[in-house]
XYZ file of C-alpha atoms in Angstrom:
301
model
C 103.826 102.883 119.948
C 104.258 105.884 117.767
C 106.487 107.880 115.475
C 106.803 111.534 116.080
C 106.974 114.188 113.554
C 109.584 116.744 115.028
C 109.397 119.085 112.183
C 106.461 118.599 109.491
C 108.346 120.112 106.778
C 106.677 122.021 103.925
C 103.667 119.621 103.783
C 103.237 116.022 104.966
C 100.295 113.821 104.637
C 99.109 110.147 105.444
C 97.971 108.649 102.048
C 97.305 105.429 100.504
C 98.907 104.506 97.186
C 95.778 105.141 95.462
C 95.467 108.583 97.061
C 99.179 109.549 96.284
C 100.200 111.861 93.338
C 103.001 109.487 92.494
C 101.312 106.171 93.275
C 104.204 103.931 92.234
C 106.736 105.095 94.894
C 104.732 104.315 98.160
C 103.862 100.977 96.382
C 107.489 100.253 96.106
C 108.435 101.367 99.679
C 105.461 99.118 101.171
C 106.791 96.230 99.105
C 110.241 96.727 100.557
C 109.212 96.319 104.198
C 106.776 93.530 103.618
C 103.312 95.539 103.651
C 100.513 95.243 101.295
C 101.060 97.700 98.358
C 98.026 100.097 99.365
C 99.077 100.538 103.041
C 99.215 103.931 104.078
C 102.633 105.982 103.715
C 103.525 109.470 104.647
C 103.789 111.575 101.467
C 106.225 114.490 101.975
C 106.776 117.272 99.524
C 109.809 119.607 98.540
C 111.096 120.070 102.126
C 110.380 116.477 104.007
C 109.653 116.289 107.727
C 111.971 115.273 110.353
C 110.700 112.041 112.150
C 111.612 110.467 115.386
C 111.256 106.760 116.243
C 110.323 105.359 119.662
C 110.862 101.659 119.067
C 112.699 99.451 116.574
C 111.043 99.954 113.379
C 111.673 98.799 109.763
C 111.364 101.435 107.127
C 111.794 102.112 103.434
C 111.261 105.467 101.568
C 110.817 105.961 97.549
C 110.228 108.822 95.174
C 112.311 111.732 95.036
C 116.330 111.226 95.718
C 116.682 113.272 98.743
C 119.889 112.964 100.703
C 118.746 111.195 103.896
C 120.536 110.733 107.254
C 120.201 109.053 110.627
C 122.659 110.705 112.906
C 125.927 110.471 110.947
C 124.716 107.530 108.653
C 123.510 108.072 105.166
C 120.612 106.260 103.938
C 119.472 105.464 100.305
C 116.151 105.526 98.474
C 114.521 102.088 97.717
C 116.225 100.184 100.360
C 115.012 98.457 103.548
C 116.343 99.781 107.028
C 115.822 99.208 110.718
C 115.838 102.175 112.866
C 116.151 102.037 116.650
C 114.574 103.795 119.537
C 115.797 107.609 119.457
C 116.789 107.414 115.996
C 115.620 110.620 113.885
C 115.202 110.287 110.243
C 116.252 113.730 108.452
C 115.643 114.483 104.736
C 118.144 117.130 103.192
C 118.297 118.510 99.581
C 116.895 116.328 96.556
C 119.007 115.446 93.709
C 115.665 114.596 91.689
C 112.117 115.031 92.260
C 109.885 116.749 94.991
C 107.876 113.839 96.472
C 109.071 110.994 98.681
C 107.154 108.331 100.490
C 107.927 106.627 103.872
C 106.594 103.143 104.610
C 106.463 101.837 108.010
C 106.614 97.915 108.337
C 102.899 96.889 109.958
C 101.518 99.783 108.859
C 100.510 103.354 110.434
C 96.960 104.711 111.792
C 95.674 107.984 110.543
C 94.529 110.384 113.582
C 91.876 113.113 112.987
C 93.426 114.729 109.906
C 95.760 113.149 107.597
C 97.556 116.619 107.351
C 100.523 116.104 109.903
C 101.710 118.902 112.078
C 105.151 119.521 114.089
C 104.556 117.506 117.445
C 102.217 114.900 115.916
C 102.499 111.450 116.949
C 101.484 108.882 114.609
C 100.532 105.323 116.015
C 102.091 102.319 114.334
C 99.415 99.675 113.820
C 102.291 96.946 114.132
C 100.035 94.567 112.054
C 102.854 92.188 111.839
C 102.678 89.079 109.444
C 105.091 86.171 109.461
C 106.971 87.741 106.939
C 107.429 90.964 109.171
C 108.631 88.598 112.149
C 111.230 87.398 109.772
C 112.481 90.490 108.689
C 112.904 91.932 112.164
C 114.816 88.610 113.013
C 116.881 88.802 109.857
C 117.982 92.476 110.683
C 118.765 92.179 114.427
C 122.165 92.705 114.153
C 122.564 94.708 110.884
C 120.952 98.391 110.155
C 120.157 97.615 106.317
C 120.266 94.719 103.610
C 123.239 94.754 101.070
C 120.566 95.474 98.188
C 118.029 97.940 97.031
C 116.549 99.086 93.782
C 119.075 100.829 91.813
C 118.253 103.938 90.194
C 118.941 102.405 86.780
C 116.083 100.203 87.364
C 113.588 103.155 87.615
C 115.522 105.328 84.916
C 112.825 104.322 82.351
C 109.753 105.289 84.287
C 110.949 108.480 86.106
C 113.795 110.007 84.283
C 112.241 110.914 80.793
C 111.034 114.306 80.231
C 108.406 113.093 77.694
C 104.820 112.613 78.606
C 102.201 110.909 76.521
C 99.079 112.799 75.841
C 96.059 110.855 74.686
C 94.318 112.905 71.856
C 90.897 114.155 72.539
C 88.452 113.641 69.772
C 87.926 116.808 67.694
C 90.987 118.729 68.873
C 92.890 120.064 66.039
C 96.240 118.356 65.141
C 97.843 121.821 65.151
C 97.528 121.670 69.192
C 99.537 118.890 69.407
C 102.304 120.018 67.001
C 102.524 122.900 69.287
C 102.817 120.785 72.384
C 105.869 119.167 70.903
C 107.723 122.306 72.202
C 109.379 122.002 75.715
C 107.485 123.422 78.586
C 108.820 124.432 81.962
C 106.914 123.933 85.253
C 106.042 127.467 86.827
C 104.614 126.276 89.791
C 102.234 123.627 91.442
C 99.261 124.385 93.533
C 99.596 121.359 95.697
C 97.316 118.317 94.353
C 95.289 120.521 92.306
C 97.274 121.476 89.171
C 100.706 121.741 87.618
C 101.170 124.952 85.743
C 103.463 125.120 82.871
C 104.910 127.869 80.540
C 105.924 127.430 76.695
C 104.733 127.996 73.212
C 101.323 129.365 73.515
C 98.482 127.205 72.121
C 95.928 129.012 70.219
C 92.717 126.890 70.705
C 89.507 127.084 72.156
C 86.439 124.905 72.265
C 82.997 125.726 73.993
C 81.233 123.045 72.307
C 81.824 120.191 74.871
C 81.734 119.739 78.816
C 85.216 119.678 80.095
C 85.465 117.242 82.854
C 88.099 117.539 85.506
C 89.866 114.448 84.841
C 93.123 113.754 86.705
C 95.812 113.988 84.241
C 93.732 116.105 82.012
C 95.709 118.797 80.028
C 93.842 122.027 79.910
C 94.477 125.580 78.630
C 94.487 128.712 80.206
C 95.284 131.941 78.345
C 96.900 129.843 75.879
C 99.198 127.924 78.342
C 98.630 124.293 79.321
C 98.265 122.947 82.897
C 97.777 119.730 84.128
C 95.141 118.450 86.457
C 96.125 116.516 89.820
C 94.254 114.711 92.023
C 92.218 117.107 93.776
C 91.256 118.866 90.644
C 87.423 119.847 90.505
C 84.832 117.619 88.779
C 84.457 119.961 85.850
C 86.050 123.225 84.695
C 85.355 125.800 82.172
C 88.841 125.581 80.843
C 89.557 123.769 77.503
C 90.390 120.047 77.745
C 92.645 119.077 74.873
C 93.939 115.653 76.138
C 94.905 113.505 79.108
C 98.183 112.119 80.606
C 97.814 108.458 80.948
C 98.176 106.927 84.307
C 101.297 105.211 83.619
C 102.969 108.615 83.309
C 101.392 110.284 86.515
C 103.835 109.005 88.827
C 106.770 110.884 86.939
C 104.656 113.805 86.530
C 104.129 113.995 90.253
C 107.916 114.519 90.828
C 108.180 117.469 88.833
C 109.430 120.645 90.466
C 109.650 124.336 89.623
C 111.443 124.667 86.415
C 111.426 121.031 85.562
C 111.030 120.475 81.844
C 108.636 118.179 79.998
C 107.304 117.689 76.496
C 104.377 116.053 75.027
C 104.163 113.311 72.518
C 100.305 112.672 71.110
C 99.130 109.137 71.273
C 95.761 107.543 70.738
C 93.653 105.530 73.269
C 94.753 102.043 71.712
C 98.170 102.970 72.082
C 97.706 104.057 75.639
C 95.991 100.770 76.602
C 99.270 98.656 75.184
C 101.584 100.863 77.223
C 99.390 100.568 80.149
C 99.702 96.878 79.952
C 103.390 96.787 79.402
C 103.914 99.160 82.319
C 101.860 96.867 84.627
C 104.066 93.781 83.522
C 106.959 95.808 84.282
C 105.590 96.630 87.609
C 104.663 93.150 88.529
C 108.322 91.862 87.360
C 109.710 94.616 89.710
C 107.475 93.234 92.816
C 108.554 89.861 91.987
C 112.311 90.753 92.239
C 111.866 92.465 95.570
C 109.857 89.336 96.905
C 112.808 87.015 95.583
C 115.321 89.400 97.180
C 113.753 89.327 100.416
C 113.142 85.440 100.427
C 116.840 85.098 99.333
C 117.978 87.108 102.532
C 115.685 85.106 104.574
C 117.271 81.809 103.490
C 120.798 83.051 104.049
C 119.825 84.170 107.561
C 118.591 80.712 108.222
C 121.527 78.868 107.031
């Protein structure tokens, strides 16, 4: 069976978490529906797709806080739901962020292109495990569970406007002092770069190769921009530092006119923060596993 893209929205693609700009949200959504965390999800940007379902399906979505409905029912991010045949999932305005990720229990197949168009049908893999069978059985007589991941649980990793920038060797310290100013997002070239506007940075360096690393902060006409996943392998623009991977998920949720500011750190500090982030994520996933197992035990009593 399949799900049907009634309206593709602005831009909808099928991605794994390793391909996603916000790689945390698809992992959370997959975890909530019992999938491996790197199972493919549907990434939707700014104006998400309208999606119809052709059979009962367990779903979860995570990332931007869109207002979401199925018929006259309101759905919340970071919670498990079961939808029935004929249900249509509709995303409205967003209270925070611009990217949302939809996970389908059992996974989905990618057709010829991972870029979705209105009218496309996406085949559900239905690669159900014993856990999926138990979840479907548990939710036979209810549309959702009584719990989800509250926004307070994700506040630390999504709501801050402060971004670490790992210093590049040889770059003058005055550059990082300037970057302590608040910058505004002017626009994003999808998956290529996020352009910023604020205090101009007076710095050039033609003595080194500038590799197009994801998260790299570069200068163009004195204004910084940040390389995203589809940035080129090398560039003529001056590379002044790099956003660590543990801040890329909240960077991916920045939309036009969003604010951000930089705090310089060294590589050693970045590694410590990355370890702490991975430990936090591990504890979050364990909490989801515990909540699901607790619901299943209650169902069997």
